[in-house]
Short mmCIF file of N, CA and C in Angstrom, two decimals:
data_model
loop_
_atom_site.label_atom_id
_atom_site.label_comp_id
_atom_site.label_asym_id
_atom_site.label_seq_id
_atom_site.Cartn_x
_atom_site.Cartn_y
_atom_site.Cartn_z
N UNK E 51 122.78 80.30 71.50
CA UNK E 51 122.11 80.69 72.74
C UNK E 51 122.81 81.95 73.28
N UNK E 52 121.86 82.84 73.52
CA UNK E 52 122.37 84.56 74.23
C UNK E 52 122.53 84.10 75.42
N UNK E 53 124.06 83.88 75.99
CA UNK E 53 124.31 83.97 77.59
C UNK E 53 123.65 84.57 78.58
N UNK E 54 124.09 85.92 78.01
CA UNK E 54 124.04 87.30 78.84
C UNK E 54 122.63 87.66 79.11
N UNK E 55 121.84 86.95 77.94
CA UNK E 55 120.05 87.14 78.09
C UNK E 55 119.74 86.16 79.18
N UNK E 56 120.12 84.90 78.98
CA UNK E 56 119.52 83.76 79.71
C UNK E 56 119.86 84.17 81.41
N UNK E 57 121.23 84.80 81.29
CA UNK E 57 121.58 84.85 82.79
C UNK E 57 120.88 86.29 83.62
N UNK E 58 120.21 87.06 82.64
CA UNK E 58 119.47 88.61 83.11
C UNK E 58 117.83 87.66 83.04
N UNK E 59 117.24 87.10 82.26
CA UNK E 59 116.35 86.29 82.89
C UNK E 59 116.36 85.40 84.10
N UNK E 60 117.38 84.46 84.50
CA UNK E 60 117.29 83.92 85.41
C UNK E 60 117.02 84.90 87.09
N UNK E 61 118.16 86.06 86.65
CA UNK E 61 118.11 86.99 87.85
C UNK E 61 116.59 87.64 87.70
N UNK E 62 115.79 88.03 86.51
CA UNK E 62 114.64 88.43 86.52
C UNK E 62 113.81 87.67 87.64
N UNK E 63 113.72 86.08 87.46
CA UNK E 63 113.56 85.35 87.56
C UNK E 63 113.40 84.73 89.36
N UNK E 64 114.67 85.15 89.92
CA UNK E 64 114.62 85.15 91.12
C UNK E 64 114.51 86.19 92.34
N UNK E 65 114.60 87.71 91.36
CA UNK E 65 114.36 88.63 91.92
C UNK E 65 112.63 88.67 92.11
N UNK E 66 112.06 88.37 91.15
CA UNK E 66 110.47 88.16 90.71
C UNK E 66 109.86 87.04 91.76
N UNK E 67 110.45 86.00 91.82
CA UNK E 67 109.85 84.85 93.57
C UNK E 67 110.15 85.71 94.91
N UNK E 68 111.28 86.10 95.10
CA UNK E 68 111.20 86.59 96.60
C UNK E 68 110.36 87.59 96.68
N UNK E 69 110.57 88.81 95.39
CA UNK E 69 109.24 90.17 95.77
C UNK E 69 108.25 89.83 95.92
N UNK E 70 107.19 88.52 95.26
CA UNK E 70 106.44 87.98 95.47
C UNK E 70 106.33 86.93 96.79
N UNK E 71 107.23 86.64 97.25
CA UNK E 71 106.62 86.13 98.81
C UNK E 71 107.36 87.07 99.57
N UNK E 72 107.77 88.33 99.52
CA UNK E 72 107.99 89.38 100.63
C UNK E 72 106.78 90.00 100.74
N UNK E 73 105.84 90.30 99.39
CA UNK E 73 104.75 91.05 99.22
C UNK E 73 103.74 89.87 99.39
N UNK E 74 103.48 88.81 100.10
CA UNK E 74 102.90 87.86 100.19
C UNK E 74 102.65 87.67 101.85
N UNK E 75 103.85 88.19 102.10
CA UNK E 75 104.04 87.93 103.43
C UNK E 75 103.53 89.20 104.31
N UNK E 76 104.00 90.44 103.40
CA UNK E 76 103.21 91.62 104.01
C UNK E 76 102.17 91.72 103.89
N UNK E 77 101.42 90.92 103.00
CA UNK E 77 99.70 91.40 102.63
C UNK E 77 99.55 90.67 104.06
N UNK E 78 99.66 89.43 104.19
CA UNK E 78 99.71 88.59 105.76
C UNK E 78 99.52 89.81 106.74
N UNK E 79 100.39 90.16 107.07
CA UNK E 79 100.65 90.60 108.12
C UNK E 79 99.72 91.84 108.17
N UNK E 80 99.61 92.91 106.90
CA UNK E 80 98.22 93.45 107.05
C UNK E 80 96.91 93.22 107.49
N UNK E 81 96.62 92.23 106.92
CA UNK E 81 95.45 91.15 106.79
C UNK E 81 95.22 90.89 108.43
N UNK E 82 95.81 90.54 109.18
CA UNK E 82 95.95 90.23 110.39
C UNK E 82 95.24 91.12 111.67
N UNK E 83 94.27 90.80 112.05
CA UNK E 83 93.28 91.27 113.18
C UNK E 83 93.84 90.97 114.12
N UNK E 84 94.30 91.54 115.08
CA UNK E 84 94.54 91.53 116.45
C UNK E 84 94.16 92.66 117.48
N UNK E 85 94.13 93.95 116.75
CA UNK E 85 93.86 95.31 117.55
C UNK E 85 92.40 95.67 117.24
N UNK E 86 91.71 96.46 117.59
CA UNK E 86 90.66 96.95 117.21
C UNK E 86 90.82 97.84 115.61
N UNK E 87 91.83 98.49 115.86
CA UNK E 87 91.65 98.81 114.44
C UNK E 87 93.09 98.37 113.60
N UNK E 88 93.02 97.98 112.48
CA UNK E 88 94.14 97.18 111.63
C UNK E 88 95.13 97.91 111.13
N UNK E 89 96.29 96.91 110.73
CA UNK E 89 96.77 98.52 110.64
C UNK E 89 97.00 98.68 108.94
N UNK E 90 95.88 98.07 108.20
CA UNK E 90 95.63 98.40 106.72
C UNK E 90 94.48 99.45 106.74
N UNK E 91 93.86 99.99 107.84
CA UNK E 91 93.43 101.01 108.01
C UNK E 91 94.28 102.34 108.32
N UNK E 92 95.13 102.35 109.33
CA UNK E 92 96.18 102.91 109.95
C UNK E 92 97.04 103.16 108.47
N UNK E 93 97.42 102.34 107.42
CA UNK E 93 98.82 102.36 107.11
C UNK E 93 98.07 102.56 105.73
N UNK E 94 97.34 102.75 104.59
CA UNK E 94 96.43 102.57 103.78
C UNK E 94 97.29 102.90 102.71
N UNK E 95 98.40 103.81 102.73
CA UNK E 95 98.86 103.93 101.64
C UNK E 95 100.41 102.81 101.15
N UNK E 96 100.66 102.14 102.64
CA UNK E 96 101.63 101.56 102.39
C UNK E 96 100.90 99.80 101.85
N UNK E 97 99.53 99.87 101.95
CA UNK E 97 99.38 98.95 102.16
C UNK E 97 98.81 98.98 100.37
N UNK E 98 98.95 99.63 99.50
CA UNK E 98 98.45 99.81 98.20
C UNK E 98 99.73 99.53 97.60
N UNK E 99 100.75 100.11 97.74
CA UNK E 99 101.83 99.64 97.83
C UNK E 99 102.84 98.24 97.65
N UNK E 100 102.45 98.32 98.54
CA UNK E 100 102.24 96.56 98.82
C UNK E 100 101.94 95.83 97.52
N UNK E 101 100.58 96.24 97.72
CA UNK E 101 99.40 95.04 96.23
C UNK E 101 100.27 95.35 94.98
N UNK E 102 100.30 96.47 94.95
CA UNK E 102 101.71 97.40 93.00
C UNK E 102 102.74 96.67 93.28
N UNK E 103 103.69 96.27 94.00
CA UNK E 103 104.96 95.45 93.81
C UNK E 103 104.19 94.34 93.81
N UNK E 104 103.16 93.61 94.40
CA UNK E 104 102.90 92.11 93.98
C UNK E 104 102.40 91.73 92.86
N UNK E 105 102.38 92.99 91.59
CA UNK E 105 101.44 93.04 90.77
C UNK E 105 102.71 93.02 90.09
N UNK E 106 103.73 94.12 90.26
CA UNK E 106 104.94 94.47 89.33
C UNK E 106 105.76 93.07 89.15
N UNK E 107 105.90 92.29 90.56
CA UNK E 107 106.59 90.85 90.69
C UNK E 107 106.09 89.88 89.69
N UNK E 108 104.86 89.90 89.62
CA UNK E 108 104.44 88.85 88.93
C UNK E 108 104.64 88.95 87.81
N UNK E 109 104.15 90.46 86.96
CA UNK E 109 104.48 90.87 85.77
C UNK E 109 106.25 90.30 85.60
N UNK E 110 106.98 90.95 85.93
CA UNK E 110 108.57 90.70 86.39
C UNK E 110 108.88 88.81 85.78
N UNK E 111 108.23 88.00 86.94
CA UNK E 111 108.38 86.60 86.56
C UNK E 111 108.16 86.37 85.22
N UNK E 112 106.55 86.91 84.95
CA UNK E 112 106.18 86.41 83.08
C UNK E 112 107.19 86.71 81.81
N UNK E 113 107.72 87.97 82.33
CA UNK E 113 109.06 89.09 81.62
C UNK E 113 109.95 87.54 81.63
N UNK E 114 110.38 87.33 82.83
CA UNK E 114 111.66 86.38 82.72
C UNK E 114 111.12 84.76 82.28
N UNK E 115 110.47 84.53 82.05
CA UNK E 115 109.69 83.34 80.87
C UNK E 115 109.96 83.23 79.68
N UNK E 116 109.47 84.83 79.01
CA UNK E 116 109.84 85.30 78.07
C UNK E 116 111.25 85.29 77.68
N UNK E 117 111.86 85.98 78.14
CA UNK E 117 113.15 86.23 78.18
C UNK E 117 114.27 85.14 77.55
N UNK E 118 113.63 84.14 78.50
CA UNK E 118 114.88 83.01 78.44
C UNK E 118 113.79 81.91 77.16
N UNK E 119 112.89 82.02 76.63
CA UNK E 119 112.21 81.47 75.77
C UNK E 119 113.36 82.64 74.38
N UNK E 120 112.77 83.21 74.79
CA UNK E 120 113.97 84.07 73.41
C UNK E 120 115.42 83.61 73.14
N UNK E 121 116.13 83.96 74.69
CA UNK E 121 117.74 83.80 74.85
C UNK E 121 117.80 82.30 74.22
N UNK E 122 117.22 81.31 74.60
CA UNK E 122 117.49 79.70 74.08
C UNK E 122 117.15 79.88 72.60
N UNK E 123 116.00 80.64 71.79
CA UNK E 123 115.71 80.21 70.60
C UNK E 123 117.02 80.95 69.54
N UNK E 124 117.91 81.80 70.23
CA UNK E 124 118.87 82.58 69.02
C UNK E 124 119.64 81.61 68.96
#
């Protein structure tokens, strides 16, 4: 078993859950009507942004699946 793999997956791994509920939490808060105009209108490019790290996170998690499916099989 590759240590050094299993333990760069695990960090894949937990870096990949929080970006995904930080970017979970901001789509929220975009999403959120309270003013007349939103501020995913107002903010449009941060808010694309946003969606690419929740896209990169997830990718990220599947990476660290992989990863440690490898590190255990050497």
């Amino acid at each position: 078993m590759n240590t050094q793999m299993l333990m760069t997956a695990i960090s894949l791994l937990l870096v990949g859950i929080f970006s995904i509920a930080t970017s979970s939490i901001a789509i929220e808060c975009y999403d959120y009507k309270d003013t007349t105009k939103t501020i995913k209108e107002a903010k449009e490019g941060n808010y694309t942004f946003v969606i690419v790290n929740l896209v990169f996170a997830i990718i990220m998690v599947i990476v660290s699946f992989a990863s440690a499916y490898f590190a255990t099989q050497g």
